[in-house]
Amino acid sequence: GGSLVEAFAGAQEVKAKAAEDAVARKAIVARLVGSKARSPDSEVALGEVAAWATATDDALAHYLWGKSLVARGFWSEGAAHLDRASAKGTLSPRIERELFRDRSVAACALGDDVARDALLARIRSDRSPFRPAVARSHGRGDAAERFVLRCGLR
């Protein structure tokens, strides 16, 4: 995973979406904030995020849906949503880095050589969310690449 600072900053980006987008707000509040009556609930949030993604086809919604599914071991379903989110090209580099890590885990779990090759090509490309001008660190990209390579596919 990434650093605590990176994780906190990513959560702040997601919360900012809730502040500006009424459709997203219900799902994001369920996932990250909770209410006076209950703390954040991942099960409730999964349903709300799925409804948000289905209604709007928003990249962030698909990312959160895919992340939740991968965390629960639904590798192929999660990978499909992560791929959809990434293909839209509208996520911030920070969220793309988180997505990359989750997608790498899914590819490894599935033994998916095609996804592995695509992930390696992406991290080595000019579009990499890990490139120094964006990530401020070669180390994160190197670590992400090593994980994909260690996966042992092929």
PDB file of C-alpha atoms in Angstrom:
ATOM      1  CA  GLY A   1       0.000   0.000   0.000  1.00  0.00           C
ATOM      2  CA  GLY A   2       0.845   3.639  -0.004  1.00  0.00           C
ATOM      3  CA  SER A   3       1.863   5.895   2.825  1.00  0.00           C
ATOM      4  CA  LEU A   4      -0.557   7.150   5.459  1.00  0.00           C
ATOM      5  CA  VAL A   5      -0.240  10.628   4.004  1.00  0.00           C
ATOM      6  CA  GLU A   6      -1.168   9.320   0.560  1.00  0.00           C
ATOM      7  CA  ALA A   7      -4.158   7.411   1.968  1.00  0.00           C
ATOM      8  CA  PHE A   8      -5.379  10.450   3.911  1.00  0.00           C
ATOM      9  CA  ALA A   9      -5.014  12.711   0.888  1.00  0.00           C
ATOM     10  CA  GLY A  10      -6.931  10.207  -1.253  1.00  0.00           C
ATOM     11  CA  ALA A  11      -9.757  10.128   1.283  1.00  0.00           C
ATOM     12  CA  GLN A  12      -9.829  13.934   1.227  1.00  0.00           C
ATOM     13  CA  GLU A  13     -10.202  13.888  -2.572  1.00  0.00           C
ATOM     14  CA  VAL A  14     -13.119  11.494  -2.275  1.00  0.00           C
ATOM     15  CA  LYS A  15     -14.759  13.661   0.413  1.00  0.00           C
ATOM     16  CA  ALA A  16     -14.343  16.710  -1.822  1.00  0.00           C
ATOM     17  CA  LYS A  17     -16.388  14.903  -4.479  1.00  0.00           C
ATOM     18  CA  ALA A  18     -19.176  14.471  -1.909  1.00  0.00           C
ATOM     19  CA  ALA A  19     -19.134  18.194  -1.224  1.00  0.00           C
ATOM     20  CA  GLU A  20     -19.615  19.071  -4.896  1.00  0.00           C
ATOM     21  CA  ASP A  21     -21.789  16.208  -6.180  1.00  0.00           C
ATOM     22  CA  ALA A  22     -25.143  15.445  -4.576  1.00  0.00           C
ATOM     23  CA  VAL A  23     -25.419  12.086  -6.376  1.00  0.00           C
ATOM     24  CA  ALA A  24     -22.079  10.958  -4.971  1.00  0.00           C
ATOM     25  CA  ARG A  25     -22.696  12.304  -1.477  1.00  0.00           C
ATOM     26  CA  LYS A  26     -24.863   9.454  -0.142  1.00  0.00           C
ATOM     27  CA  ALA A  27     -22.356   6.775  -1.163  1.00  0.00           C
ATOM     28  CA  ILE A  28     -19.305   8.668   0.056  1.00  0.00           C
ATOM     29  CA  VAL A  29     -20.883   9.584   3.386  1.00  0.00           C
ATOM     30  CA  ALA A  30     -21.834   5.926   3.940  1.00  0.00           C
ATOM     31  CA  ARG A  31     -18.269   4.831   3.127  1.00  0.00           C
ATOM     32  CA  LEU A  32     -16.121   7.458   4.837  1.00  0.00           C
ATOM     33  CA  VAL A  33     -18.150   9.582   7.213  1.00  0.00           C
ATOM     34  CA  GLY A  34     -21.196   7.799   8.567  1.00  0.00           C
ATOM     35  CA  SER A  35     -24.015   9.661  10.263  1.00  0.00           C
ATOM     36  CA  LYS A  36     -25.064  10.685  13.751  1.00  0.00           C
ATOM     37  CA  ALA A  37     -26.770   7.306  14.081  1.00  0.00           C
ATOM     38  CA  ARG A  38     -23.972   5.076  12.752  1.00  0.00           C
ATOM     39  CA  SER A  39     -20.319   4.941  11.899  1.00  0.00           C
ATOM     40  CA  PRO A  40     -19.139   4.367   8.319  1.00  0.00           C
ATOM     41  CA  ASP A  41     -20.414   0.994   7.124  1.00  0.00           C
ATOM     42  CA  SER A  42     -18.695  -0.806   4.280  1.00  0.00           C
ATOM     43  CA  GLU A  43     -21.697  -3.021   3.493  1.00  0.00           C
ATOM     44  CA  VAL A  44     -24.110  -0.092   3.220  1.00  0.00           C
ATOM     45  CA  ALA A  45     -21.488   1.871   1.322  1.00  0.00           C
ATOM     46  CA  LEU A  46     -21.001  -0.921  -1.225  1.00  0.00           C
ATOM     47  CA  GLY A  47     -24.672  -0.782  -2.154  1.00  0.00           C
ATOM     48  CA  GLU A  48     -24.657   3.005  -2.341  1.00  0.00           C
ATOM     49  CA  VAL A  49     -21.478   3.090  -4.442  1.00  0.00           C
ATOM     50  CA  ALA A  50     -22.922   0.464  -6.811  1.00  0.00           C
ATOM     51  CA  ALA A  51     -26.082   2.563  -7.215  1.00  0.00           C
ATOM     52  CA  TRP A  52     -24.005   5.705  -7.849  1.00  0.00           C
ATOM     53  CA  ALA A  53     -21.824   3.972 -10.460  1.00  0.00           C
ATOM     54  CA  THR A  54     -24.842   2.433 -12.183  1.00  0.00           C
ATOM     55  CA  ALA A  55     -26.710   5.746 -12.292  1.00  0.00           C
ATOM     56  CA  THR A  56     -23.848   7.978 -13.418  1.00  0.00           C
ATOM     57  CA  ASP A  57     -21.019   5.804 -14.805  1.00  0.00           C
ATOM     58  CA  ASP A  58     -18.694   8.083 -12.801  1.00  0.00           C
ATOM     59  CA  ALA A  59     -15.020   7.039 -12.765  1.00  0.00           C
ATOM     60  CA  LEU A  60     -14.635   7.623  -9.027  1.00  0.00           C
ATOM     61  CA  ALA A  61     -17.744   5.532  -8.336  1.00  0.00           C
ATOM     62  CA  HIS A  62     -16.373   2.644 -10.400  1.00  0.00           C
ATOM     63  CA  TYR A  63     -13.014   2.968  -8.642  1.00  0.00           C
ATOM     64  CA  LEU A  64     -14.631   2.780  -5.189  1.00  0.00           C
ATOM     65  CA  TRP A  65     -16.850  -0.123  -6.269  1.00  0.00           C
ATOM     66  CA  GLY A  66     -13.883  -2.012  -7.712  1.00  0.00           C
ATOM     67  CA  LYS A  67     -11.730  -1.295  -4.653  1.00  0.00           C
ATOM     68  CA  SER A  68     -14.459  -2.645  -2.367  1.00  0.00           C
ATOM     69  CA  LEU A  69     -14.914  -5.782  -4.447  1.00  0.00           C
ATOM     70  CA  VAL A  70     -11.175  -6.502  -4.614  1.00  0.00           C
ATOM     71  CA  ALA A  71     -10.919  -6.043  -0.843  1.00  0.00           C
ATOM     72  CA  ARG A  72     -13.593  -8.746  -0.487  1.00  0.00           C
ATOM     73  CA  GLY A  73     -11.873 -11.148  -2.880  1.00  0.00           C
ATOM     74  CA  PHE A  74     -14.187 -10.584  -5.860  1.00  0.00           C
ATOM     75  CA  TRP A  75     -11.179 -10.271  -8.136  1.00  0.00           C
ATOM     76  CA  SER A  76     -12.694 -10.316 -11.630  1.00  0.00           C
ATOM     77  CA  GLU A  77     -15.707  -8.181 -10.716  1.00  0.00           C
ATOM     78  CA  GLY A  78     -13.476  -5.657  -8.968  1.00  0.00           C
ATOM     79  CA  ALA A  79     -10.987  -5.647 -11.831  1.00  0.00           C
ATOM     80  CA  ALA A  80     -13.762  -4.836 -14.310  1.00  0.00           C
ATOM     81  CA  HIS A  81     -14.794  -1.747 -12.340  1.00  0.00           C
ATOM     82  CA  LEU A  82     -11.200  -0.641 -11.810  1.00  0.00           C
ATOM     83  CA  ASP A  83     -10.529  -0.995 -15.541  1.00  0.00           C
ATOM     84  CA  ARG A  84     -13.670   1.004 -16.342  1.00  0.00           C
ATOM     85  CA  ALA A  85     -12.640   3.763 -13.928  1.00  0.00           C
ATOM     86  CA  SER A  86      -9.104   3.951 -15.306  1.00  0.00           C
ATOM     87  CA  ALA A  87     -10.249   3.952 -18.937  1.00  0.00           C
ATOM     88  CA  LYS A  88     -12.244   7.120 -18.368  1.00  0.00           C
ATOM     89  CA  GLY A  89      -9.004   9.025 -17.728  1.00  0.00           C
ATOM     90  CA  THR A  90     -10.628  11.434 -15.270  1.00  0.00           C
ATOM     91  CA  LEU A  91      -9.168  10.265 -11.944  1.00  0.00           C
ATOM     92  CA  SER A  92      -6.448  12.219 -10.177  1.00  0.00           C
ATOM     93  CA  PRO A  93      -2.929  10.763 -10.225  1.00  0.00           C
ATOM     94  CA  ARG A  94      -3.261   9.966  -6.495  1.00  0.00           C
ATOM     95  CA  ILE A  95      -6.454   7.952  -7.020  1.00  0.00           C
ATOM     96  CA  GLU A  96      -4.884   6.331 -10.104  1.00  0.00           C
ATOM     97  CA  ARG A  97      -1.972   5.158  -7.951  1.00  0.00           C
ATOM     98  CA  GLU A  98      -4.394   3.582  -5.473  1.00  0.00           C
ATOM     99  CA  LEU A  99      -6.308   2.032  -8.366  1.00  0.00           C
ATOM    100  CA  PHE A 100      -3.068   0.654  -9.794  1.00  0.00           C
ATOM    101  CA  ARG A 101      -2.280  -1.112  -6.520  1.00  0.00           C
ATOM    102  CA  ASP A 102      -5.756  -2.648  -6.272  1.00  0.00           C
ATOM    103  CA  ARG A 103      -5.710  -3.675  -9.939  1.00  0.00           C
ATOM    104  CA  SER A 104      -2.293  -5.279  -9.458  1.00  0.00           C
ATOM    105  CA  VAL A 105      -3.625  -7.353  -6.566  1.00  0.00           C
ATOM    106  CA  ALA A 106      -6.577  -8.499  -8.686  1.00  0.00           C
ATOM    107  CA  ALA A 107      -4.333  -9.384 -11.651  1.00  0.00           C
ATOM    108  CA  CYS A 108      -2.054 -11.374  -9.376  1.00  0.00           C
ATOM    109  CA  ALA A 109      -4.946 -13.207  -7.705  1.00  0.00           C
ATOM    110  CA  LEU A 110      -6.475 -14.041 -11.085  1.00  0.00           C
ATOM    111  CA  GLY A 111      -3.177 -15.085 -12.696  1.00  0.00           C
ATOM    112  CA  ASP A 112      -3.992 -12.566 -15.425  1.00  0.00           C
ATOM    113  CA  ASP A 113      -0.881 -12.187 -17.626  1.00  0.00           C
ATOM    114  CA  VAL A 114      -2.622  -9.783 -20.015  1.00  0.00           C
ATOM    115  CA  ALA A 115      -3.501  -7.393 -17.180  1.00  0.00           C
ATOM    116  CA  ARG A 116      -0.010  -7.813 -15.717  1.00  0.00           C
ATOM    117  CA  ASP A 117       1.592  -6.807 -19.009  1.00  0.00           C
ATOM    118  CA  ALA A 118      -0.762  -3.829 -19.340  1.00  0.00           C
ATOM    119  CA  LEU A 119       0.048  -2.717 -15.785  1.00  0.00           C
ATOM    120  CA  LEU A 120       3.786  -2.964 -16.436  1.00  0.00           C
ATOM    121  CA  ALA A 121       3.445  -1.015 -19.673  1.00  0.00           C
ATOM    122  CA  ARG A 122       1.404   1.646 -17.907  1.00  0.00           C
ATOM    123  CA  ILE A 123       3.836   2.105 -15.039  1.00  0.00           C
ATOM    124  CA  ARG A 124       6.725   2.432 -17.502  1.00  0.00           C
ATOM    125  CA  SER A 125       4.875   4.891 -19.736  1.00  0.00           C
ATOM    126  CA  ASP A 126       4.729   8.671 -19.847  1.00  0.00           C
ATOM    127  CA  ARG A 127       1.142   8.332 -18.572  1.00  0.00           C
ATOM    128  CA  SER A 128       2.208   6.610 -15.357  1.00  0.00           C
ATOM    129  CA  PRO A 129       0.609   8.078 -12.229  1.00  0.00           C
ATOM    130  CA  PHE A 130       3.913   7.202 -10.524  1.00  0.00           C
ATOM    131  CA  ARG A 131       6.148   9.390 -12.708  1.00  0.00           C
ATOM    132  CA  PRO A 132       8.228  11.745 -10.568  1.00  0.00           C
ATOM    133  CA  ALA A 133       6.560  14.937 -11.752  1.00  0.00           C
ATOM    134  CA  VAL A 134       3.275  13.591 -10.388  1.00  0.00           C
ATOM    135  CA  ALA A 135       4.210  11.278  -7.518  1.00  0.00           C
ATOM    136  CA  ARG A 136       7.256  13.178  -6.258  1.00  0.00           C
ATOM    137  CA  SER A 137       8.975   9.852  -5.685  1.00  0.00           C
ATOM    138  CA  HIS A 138      10.562   7.179  -7.845  1.00  0.00           C
ATOM    139  CA  GLY A 139      10.196   4.813  -4.905  1.00  0.00           C
ATOM    140  CA  ARG A 140       6.426   4.386  -5.158  1.00  0.00           C
ATOM    141  CA  GLY A 141       6.617   3.481  -8.811  1.00  0.00           C
ATOM    142  CA  ASP A 142       9.538   1.140  -8.257  1.00  0.00           C
ATOM    143  CA  ALA A 143       7.666  -0.605  -5.442  1.00  0.00           C
ATOM    144  CA  ALA A 144       4.519  -0.934  -7.548  1.00  0.00           C
ATOM    145  CA  GLU A 145       6.521  -2.372 -10.444  1.00  0.00           C
ATOM    146  CA  ARG A 146       8.317  -4.848  -8.156  1.00  0.00           C
ATOM    147  CA  PHE A 147       4.971  -6.062  -6.811  1.00  0.00           C
ATOM    148  CA  VAL A 148       3.661  -6.730 -10.319  1.00  0.00           C
ATOM    149  CA  LEU A 149       6.885  -8.514 -11.257  1.00  0.00           C
ATOM    150  CA  ARG A 150       6.891 -10.631  -8.070  1.00  0.00           C
ATOM    151  CA  CYS A 151       3.392 -11.805  -8.767  1.00  0.00           C
ATOM    152  CA  GLY A 152       4.889 -14.801 -10.577  1.00  0.00           C
ATOM    153  CA  LEU A 153       2.600 -14.910 -13.561  1.00  0.00           C
ATOM    154  CA  ARG A 154       3.571 -16.650 -16.826  1.00  0.00           C
TER     155      ARG A 154
END
